[in-house]
Amino acid sequence: MIPGVHEHERSTGDGFHEEVHRALGARGWLFPSWPTEEGGAGLDPVRRRILALELERYRVPHVTLSTTALVWAAVARFAEPALAAELKPGVAAGGVRFCLGYSDPEGGSDIAATYLRAVREGEDWILNGAKMFTTGAHNCQYTFLVTRTDASAPKHKGLTMFLVPLALPGVEIQAIRTYGGERTNAVYYTDVRVPDRYRLGEVNEGWGVLRGPLDAEHGAGRETDGLSDVCQGRVFLWEFERALEATIGWARRSVRPDGTPVADDPAFLDRLGRQIVELEAAVVTPGPMGRIKGSLTLIEGVAELVDLVGPEALLAYSADGAPAAGELDFAHRWAQGTATYGGTIEVFKNIVAQHVLGLPRATYPGSKALVR
Ligand SMILES: Cc1cc2nc3c(=O)[nH]c(=O)nc-3n(C[C@H](O)[C@H](O)[C@H](O)COP(=O)(O)OP(=O)(O)OC[C@H]3O[C@@H](n4cnc5c(N)ncnc54)[C@H](O)[C@@H]3O)c2cc1C
């Protein structure tokens, strides 16, 4: 393991470490299923699963790794072949990385309501507008950008996707730091001139281009080969496991005022046991329900662990006496964002209602979905 990776992650919240990313690329492990001659490692599904579990076990920062993989699927399918061929070696080696430019400052969950404008001018397009929460933009070369190219068409029909080079004049990236310790960005586009070759798919047919990566992020088409995680929110549960370990470690070395070990306290063990049962239930919750269960198990579970440990649970990373180097404080803060990114819990409840229970599509008076 390259030294200082975890410290770097705690101080930056980037979800990315360049040296690690490139080291993975050098071994073909960013796209491990790709053949070696294309920059991958030619790993079969079992070896890919082992690799994924090891990366998680070592807590390798993976946000930019994941967004690059999501976007690559759309680039491979919809970019002009020369552009895809030009980018592929860099993507495999780790020097070319992609982030997701979906959320408008106003659009939020309703991505199709985006109003960042792209207007054709000769062989170029001129972009004006802003995106919120473009995580990793400061570590990426391109953003997978949703733009509006026809304001008069129904909202899903006037969108066009671009792979926008972030180094272009007129792109400004501003840091946003979250309560959970993550870094994301607001990205402003002022008269940004993008050559047409960076358009992905047809003009005004961006929704079809976007659907693939969006559905993949929402968990559609997940492998059912018996190797993949059952729970879509499994990534949140790794953090909960670490928080449970921290609590168990604290209990083993702590005593009550009467001198009895915390680890022998039946009330403590009962409450801890309930959280372990919740974890086990979450790990085997499938489909979009798993995304909701994973997030809620972490949010509610860590709150319970903080209550069990008491005030010292909220000592932060690097503070004297922080249990497991501030693991509980970190997990408690980080948990909150998991209800939002990649689709909020409420949006996932709608997905469960419509696609699992077969209920009619929900409409809300005054919702953004109704505003043109
Ligand atoms: C740390 C972080 C990283 C992120 N990274 C990225 C990124 O890399 N790229 C990117 O494009 N975006 C990113 N996002 C944005 C994220 O996907 C959005 O925040 C999310 O989609 C919600 O949008 P919003 O915050 O505007 O809330 P809104 O959509 O305005 O929602 C406000 C509230 O209304 C509820 N709501 C909204 N629509 C419905 C509905 N149809 N039914 C029921 N309830 C509803 C929501 O659940 C929420 O409680 C990130 C966000 C965070 C916090």
XYZ file of C-alpha atoms and ligand atoms in Angstrom:
425
model
C 0.000 0.000 0.000
C 1.273 3.462 -0.906
C 1.886 5.308 2.418
C -0.329 8.170 3.528
C -3.360 7.235 1.398
C -5.841 7.185 4.271
C -4.482 10.386 5.793
C -4.731 12.031 2.361
C -8.353 10.900 2.059
C -9.266 12.201 5.533
C -7.727 15.587 4.801
C -9.006 16.037 1.221
C -12.239 13.986 1.072
C -11.455 13.539 -2.614
C -12.374 9.866 -3.016
C -9.278 9.766 -5.183
C -5.518 9.354 -4.874
C -3.583 9.908 -8.080
C -0.644 7.632 -7.283
C -2.953 4.782 -6.277
C -5.172 5.330 -9.321
C -2.207 5.180 -11.691
C -0.705 2.186 -9.849
C -3.995 0.317 -10.361
C -3.959 1.371 -14.014
C -0.409 0.081 -14.453
C -1.624 -3.383 -13.364
C -4.714 -3.264 -15.565
C -6.901 -3.155 -12.444
C -8.954 -0.058 -13.269
C -10.761 -2.090 -15.932
C -9.761 -5.586 -14.828
C -12.044 -7.436 -17.260
C -10.490 -5.750 -20.309
C -7.874 -7.822 -22.177
C -4.258 -6.991 -21.310
C -3.587 -5.679 -24.841
C -6.335 -3.049 -24.211
C -4.883 -1.982 -20.863
C -6.890 -4.321 -18.630
C -5.836 -7.431 -16.736
C -8.067 -10.042 -18.400
C -9.385 -11.179 -15.009
C -12.225 -13.694 -14.841
C -15.277 -12.906 -12.639
C -13.896 -14.686 -9.542
C -10.586 -12.819 -9.684
C -12.421 -9.542 -10.327
C -14.512 -10.154 -7.221
C -11.414 -10.885 -5.133
C -9.803 -7.693 -6.424
C -12.920 -5.635 -5.589
C -13.064 -7.053 -2.063
C -9.365 -6.381 -1.476
C -9.696 -2.785 -2.687
C -12.580 -2.322 -0.252
C -10.693 -4.028 2.576
C -7.750 -1.659 2.111
C -10.201 1.227 1.795
C -8.792 2.345 -1.538
C -10.413 5.686 -2.553
C -12.771 4.808 -5.376
C -15.142 7.674 -6.206
C -13.343 8.831 -9.366
C -12.590 5.237 -10.276
C -16.348 4.496 -10.197
C -17.454 7.623 -12.087
C -14.845 6.985 -14.788
C -16.136 3.439 -15.273
C -19.776 4.617 -15.411
C -19.011 7.258 -18.032
C -16.731 5.042 -20.104
C -19.675 2.770 -20.955
C -21.441 5.747 -22.598
C -18.263 7.017 -24.293
C -17.554 3.584 -25.791
C -21.097 3.424 -27.136
C -21.850 6.981 -28.216
C -18.579 8.887 -28.877
C -17.263 9.086 -32.400
C -14.952 6.058 -32.752
C -11.792 8.169 -33.182
C -12.429 9.974 -29.871
C -13.118 6.734 -27.995
C -9.964 5.145 -29.446
C -7.909 8.219 -28.503
C -9.149 8.181 -24.882
C -9.174 4.460 -24.130
C -5.429 3.921 -23.385
C -5.424 6.897 -20.981
C -8.601 5.703 -19.280
C -7.068 2.263 -18.726
C -3.749 3.673 -17.495
C -5.431 6.183 -15.142
C -4.357 9.465 -16.766
C -7.811 10.170 -18.246
C -10.689 10.392 -15.764
C -14.360 11.326 -15.938
C -16.844 12.893 -13.510
C -20.630 13.252 -13.587
C -22.074 16.648 -14.536
C -25.761 15.909 -13.926
C -27.128 18.050 -11.097
C -28.104 21.633 -11.899
C -28.283 24.105 -9.005
C -32.094 24.025 -9.407
C -32.716 20.685 -11.144
C -31.500 18.351 -8.372
C -33.121 14.922 -8.498
C -34.982 15.856 -11.641
C -31.984 15.642 -13.977
C -34.123 16.061 -17.095
C -35.084 19.529 -15.857
C -31.512 20.710 -16.506
C -31.182 24.200 -17.913
C -27.441 24.511 -18.632
C -27.652 25.675 -22.259
C -25.646 24.435 -25.248
C -26.078 26.484 -28.425
C -24.608 25.442 -31.781
C -22.157 27.880 -33.418
C -20.536 26.497 -36.567
C -18.528 23.388 -35.659
C -18.679 24.214 -31.949
C -21.182 24.440 -29.133
C -21.279 27.305 -26.619
C -22.094 26.291 -23.050
C -23.529 28.587 -20.390
C -24.796 27.628 -16.947
C -23.696 25.769 -13.834
C -23.626 22.333 -12.277
C -23.673 21.568 -8.569
C -21.975 18.632 -6.864
C -19.664 17.617 -9.727
C -17.630 15.365 -7.452
C -14.041 14.825 -8.555
C -14.094 17.572 -11.234
C -10.781 18.905 -9.894
C -9.198 15.482 -10.402
C -10.735 14.692 -13.790
C -9.979 15.654 -17.364
C -13.573 15.468 -18.646
C -17.092 15.829 -17.322
C -20.052 13.867 -18.678
C -22.333 16.871 -19.069
C -26.110 17.049 -19.466
C -27.095 20.127 -21.468
C -30.304 21.623 -22.820
C -30.197 22.145 -26.568
C -33.919 22.666 -27.220
C -35.802 24.649 -24.611
C -39.110 24.341 -26.488
C -39.183 20.524 -26.570
C -40.602 18.382 -23.716
C -37.916 18.236 -21.035
C -36.595 14.730 -21.835
C -36.444 15.500 -25.567
C -34.336 18.656 -25.581
C -31.169 17.276 -23.935
C -27.769 16.595 -25.469
C -24.780 14.943 -23.764
C -21.169 16.081 -24.092
C -17.834 14.925 -22.788
C -16.485 18.352 -21.907
C -12.721 18.853 -21.402
C -12.478 20.583 -18.029
C -9.374 22.518 -19.073
C -11.356 24.584 -21.621
C -11.436 28.385 -21.109
C -14.616 29.462 -19.288
C -14.797 26.431 -16.969
C -14.433 27.369 -13.302
C -14.340 24.742 -10.552
C -15.158 25.798 -6.983
C -14.752 23.491 -3.996
C -17.705 22.525 -1.797
C -16.880 20.754 1.461
C -19.568 18.599 2.998
C -20.422 17.875 6.618
C -19.405 14.287 5.836
C -15.827 15.317 5.090
C -16.152 14.946 1.335
C -15.057 17.403 -1.301
C -17.376 18.043 -4.195
C -17.613 21.021 -6.560
C -19.750 23.686 -8.142
C -18.687 24.044 -11.787
C -19.498 27.191 -13.757
C -19.567 27.299 -17.562
C -19.267 30.753 -19.126
C -19.194 30.873 -22.940
C -17.324 27.574 -23.024
C -16.629 26.596 -26.644
C -16.737 22.818 -27.137
C -15.977 21.224 -30.501
C -18.804 19.061 -31.846
C -16.571 15.976 -31.720
C -17.141 15.889 -27.946
C -20.890 15.403 -28.397
C -22.089 11.951 -27.320
C -24.997 10.632 -29.371
C -27.447 12.648 -31.414
C -28.555 16.216 -30.750
C -31.624 16.309 -28.455
C -31.320 12.573 -27.770
C -29.169 12.942 -24.690
C -31.658 11.204 -22.410
C -30.985 7.916 -24.238
C -27.225 8.421 -23.753
C -27.606 9.313 -20.092
C -29.973 6.460 -19.237
C -27.260 3.764 -19.332
C -24.904 5.294 -16.732
C -27.880 6.536 -14.688
C -29.533 3.118 -14.571
C -26.166 1.522 -13.750
C -25.743 3.970 -10.846
C -29.277 3.104 -9.707
C -28.326 -0.586 -9.779
C -30.230 -1.779 -12.862
C -28.663 -4.747 -14.672
C -26.452 -5.659 -11.731
C -24.674 -8.947 -12.200
C -26.587 -11.854 -10.760
C -23.690 -14.281 -11.001
C -23.667 -15.140 -7.313
C -20.455 -13.160 -6.840
C -21.672 -9.585 -6.710
C -23.048 -7.963 -3.571
C -26.767 -8.566 -3.126
C -27.201 -5.165 -1.494
C -26.856 -2.055 -3.686
C -25.985 -0.066 -0.584
C -23.182 -2.482 0.387
C -20.590 0.281 0.103
C -22.335 2.091 2.996
C -22.332 -1.063 5.100
C -18.555 -1.437 4.926
C -18.425 1.838 6.835
C -20.966 0.530 9.332
C -18.846 -2.589 9.876
C -15.854 -0.377 10.647
C -17.967 1.644 13.103
C -19.130 -1.587 14.779
C -15.503 -2.744 15.085
C -14.599 0.596 16.652
C -17.448 0.235 19.168
C -16.472 -3.334 20.043
C -12.840 -2.252 20.527
C -13.970 0.601 22.792
C -16.191 -1.742 24.849
C -13.369 -4.241 25.346
C -11.112 -1.683 26.991
C -13.710 0.404 28.855
C -15.189 -0.003 32.336
C -18.293 1.448 33.961
C -17.894 3.748 37.019
C -18.526 0.694 39.261
C -15.519 -1.036 37.676
C -17.446 -3.611 35.612
C -16.325 -4.046 31.973
C -18.663 -2.484 29.388
C -18.262 -5.648 27.342
C -20.036 -7.593 30.124
C -23.019 -5.222 30.322
C -26.113 -7.107 29.038
C -27.921 -3.877 28.073
C -24.912 -2.810 25.978
C -24.653 -6.248 24.368
C -28.374 -6.310 23.567
C -28.264 -2.941 21.797
C -25.028 -3.830 19.971
C -26.506 -7.197 18.937
C -29.530 -5.487 17.398
C -27.219 -3.430 15.202
C -25.378 -6.541 14.048
C -28.743 -8.100 13.107
C -29.638 -4.919 11.170
C -26.322 -5.178 9.342
C -26.942 -8.803 8.396
C -30.465 -7.947 7.194
C -29.150 -5.070 5.089
C -26.410 -7.160 3.462
C -29.046 -9.528 2.024
C -31.605 -6.902 0.980
C -31.785 -6.947 -2.831
C -32.707 -4.443 -5.542
C -33.467 -0.784 -4.908
C -34.646 -1.752 -1.403
C -30.994 -2.561 -0.640
C -29.929 0.972 -1.526
C -32.453 2.360 0.977
C -31.753 -0.241 3.648
C -27.972 0.183 3.305
C -28.152 3.910 3.837
C -30.686 3.818 6.685
C -28.828 1.025 8.484
C -25.705 3.166 8.452
C -27.397 6.431 9.437
C -29.546 4.995 12.241
C -27.019 2.377 13.300
C -24.111 4.766 13.775
C -26.365 7.134 15.738
C -27.075 4.210 18.093
C -23.351 3.371 18.356
C -22.559 7.014 19.180
C -25.190 6.850 21.928
C -23.697 3.617 23.279
C -20.138 4.969 23.414
C -21.018 8.458 24.633
C -19.327 11.834 23.991
C -15.906 10.398 23.151
C -17.481 8.817 20.043
C -17.600 12.321 18.588
C -13.892 12.994 19.039
C -12.624 13.597 15.529
C -9.780 12.044 13.583
C -6.406 12.882 15.185
C -7.982 14.051 18.508
C -6.486 12.472 21.654
C -8.587 9.542 22.884
C -10.755 9.290 19.748
C -11.950 5.648 19.546
C -10.387 3.887 16.533
C -8.792 7.147 15.388
C -12.134 8.951 15.032
C -13.898 6.191 13.102
C -17.250 6.741 14.814
C -17.243 10.490 14.314
C -16.334 10.017 10.665
C -18.972 7.328 10.060
C -21.664 9.417 11.753
C -20.969 12.442 9.561
C -20.316 10.532 6.328
C -23.531 8.527 6.768
C -25.759 11.573 6.244
C -24.779 12.123 2.582
C -25.529 8.507 1.683
C -29.237 9.370 1.773
C -28.659 11.838 -1.067
C -25.981 11.037 -3.607
C -26.591 8.679 -6.485
C -30.312 9.406 -5.971
C -32.032 10.283 -2.698
C -33.800 7.710 -0.540
C -37.142 9.283 -1.512
C -36.322 8.873 -5.200
C -35.416 5.223 -4.535
C -38.728 4.767 -2.725
C -40.409 5.961 -5.924
C -38.349 3.403 -7.885
C -39.484 0.649 -5.509
C -43.117 1.778 -5.831
C -43.062 1.918 -9.613
C -40.686 -0.836 -10.649
C -40.968 -3.365 -7.830
C -44.565 -2.897 -6.663
C -45.952 -1.813 -10.051
C -47.728 1.236 -8.615
C -48.541 4.223 -10.839
C -45.982 6.998 -11.254
C -46.254 9.514 -8.412
C -46.973 13.167 -9.112
C -46.765 15.893 -6.526
C -48.451 19.277 -6.791
C -45.667 21.833 -7.111
C -42.923 19.265 -7.730
C -40.089 20.172 -10.077
C -41.311 17.427 -12.399
C -44.341 19.559 -13.189
C -42.440 22.776 -13.847
C -41.348 23.507 -17.405
C -21.605 14.694 -1.502
C -22.423 14.746 -2.763
C -21.866 14.330 -3.946
C -22.589 14.399 -5.142
N -21.978 14.057 -6.322
C -22.620 14.309 -7.498
C -21.945 14.157 -8.753
O -20.788 13.722 -8.803
N -22.578 14.521 -9.887
C -23.861 15.016 -9.878
O -24.365 15.342 -10.940
N -24.541 15.147 -8.710
C -23.951 14.813 -7.527
N -24.607 14.995 -6.329
C -25.948 15.519 -6.368
C -26.993 14.549 -5.897
O -27.190 13.514 -6.840
C -28.213 15.405 -5.642
O -27.937 16.155 -4.487
C -29.426 14.615 -5.470
O -29.782 14.060 -6.709
C -30.569 15.436 -4.912
O -30.694 16.661 -5.539
P -30.869 17.993 -4.659
O -29.780 18.021 -3.634
O -30.983 19.165 -5.585
O -32.229 17.780 -3.911
P -33.682 17.926 -4.506
O -33.824 17.104 -5.746
O -34.037 19.369 -4.607
O -34.521 17.239 -3.360
C -34.907 17.924 -2.180
C -35.746 16.964 -1.362
O -36.915 16.577 -2.126
C -36.953 15.157 -2.274
N -37.430 14.816 -3.623
C -36.951 15.282 -4.803
N -37.608 14.724 -5.843
C -38.527 13.869 -5.302
C -39.504 12.998 -5.847
N -39.672 12.889 -7.168
N -40.235 12.264 -4.982
C -40.087 12.371 -3.650
N -39.184 13.190 -3.067
C -38.405 13.922 -3.879
C -35.524 14.685 -2.088
O -35.461 13.344 -1.625
C -34.990 15.662 -1.040
O -35.360 15.247 0.243
C -23.924 14.880 -5.122
C -24.511 15.278 -3.913
C -23.772 15.221 -2.742
C -24.417 15.676 -1.479
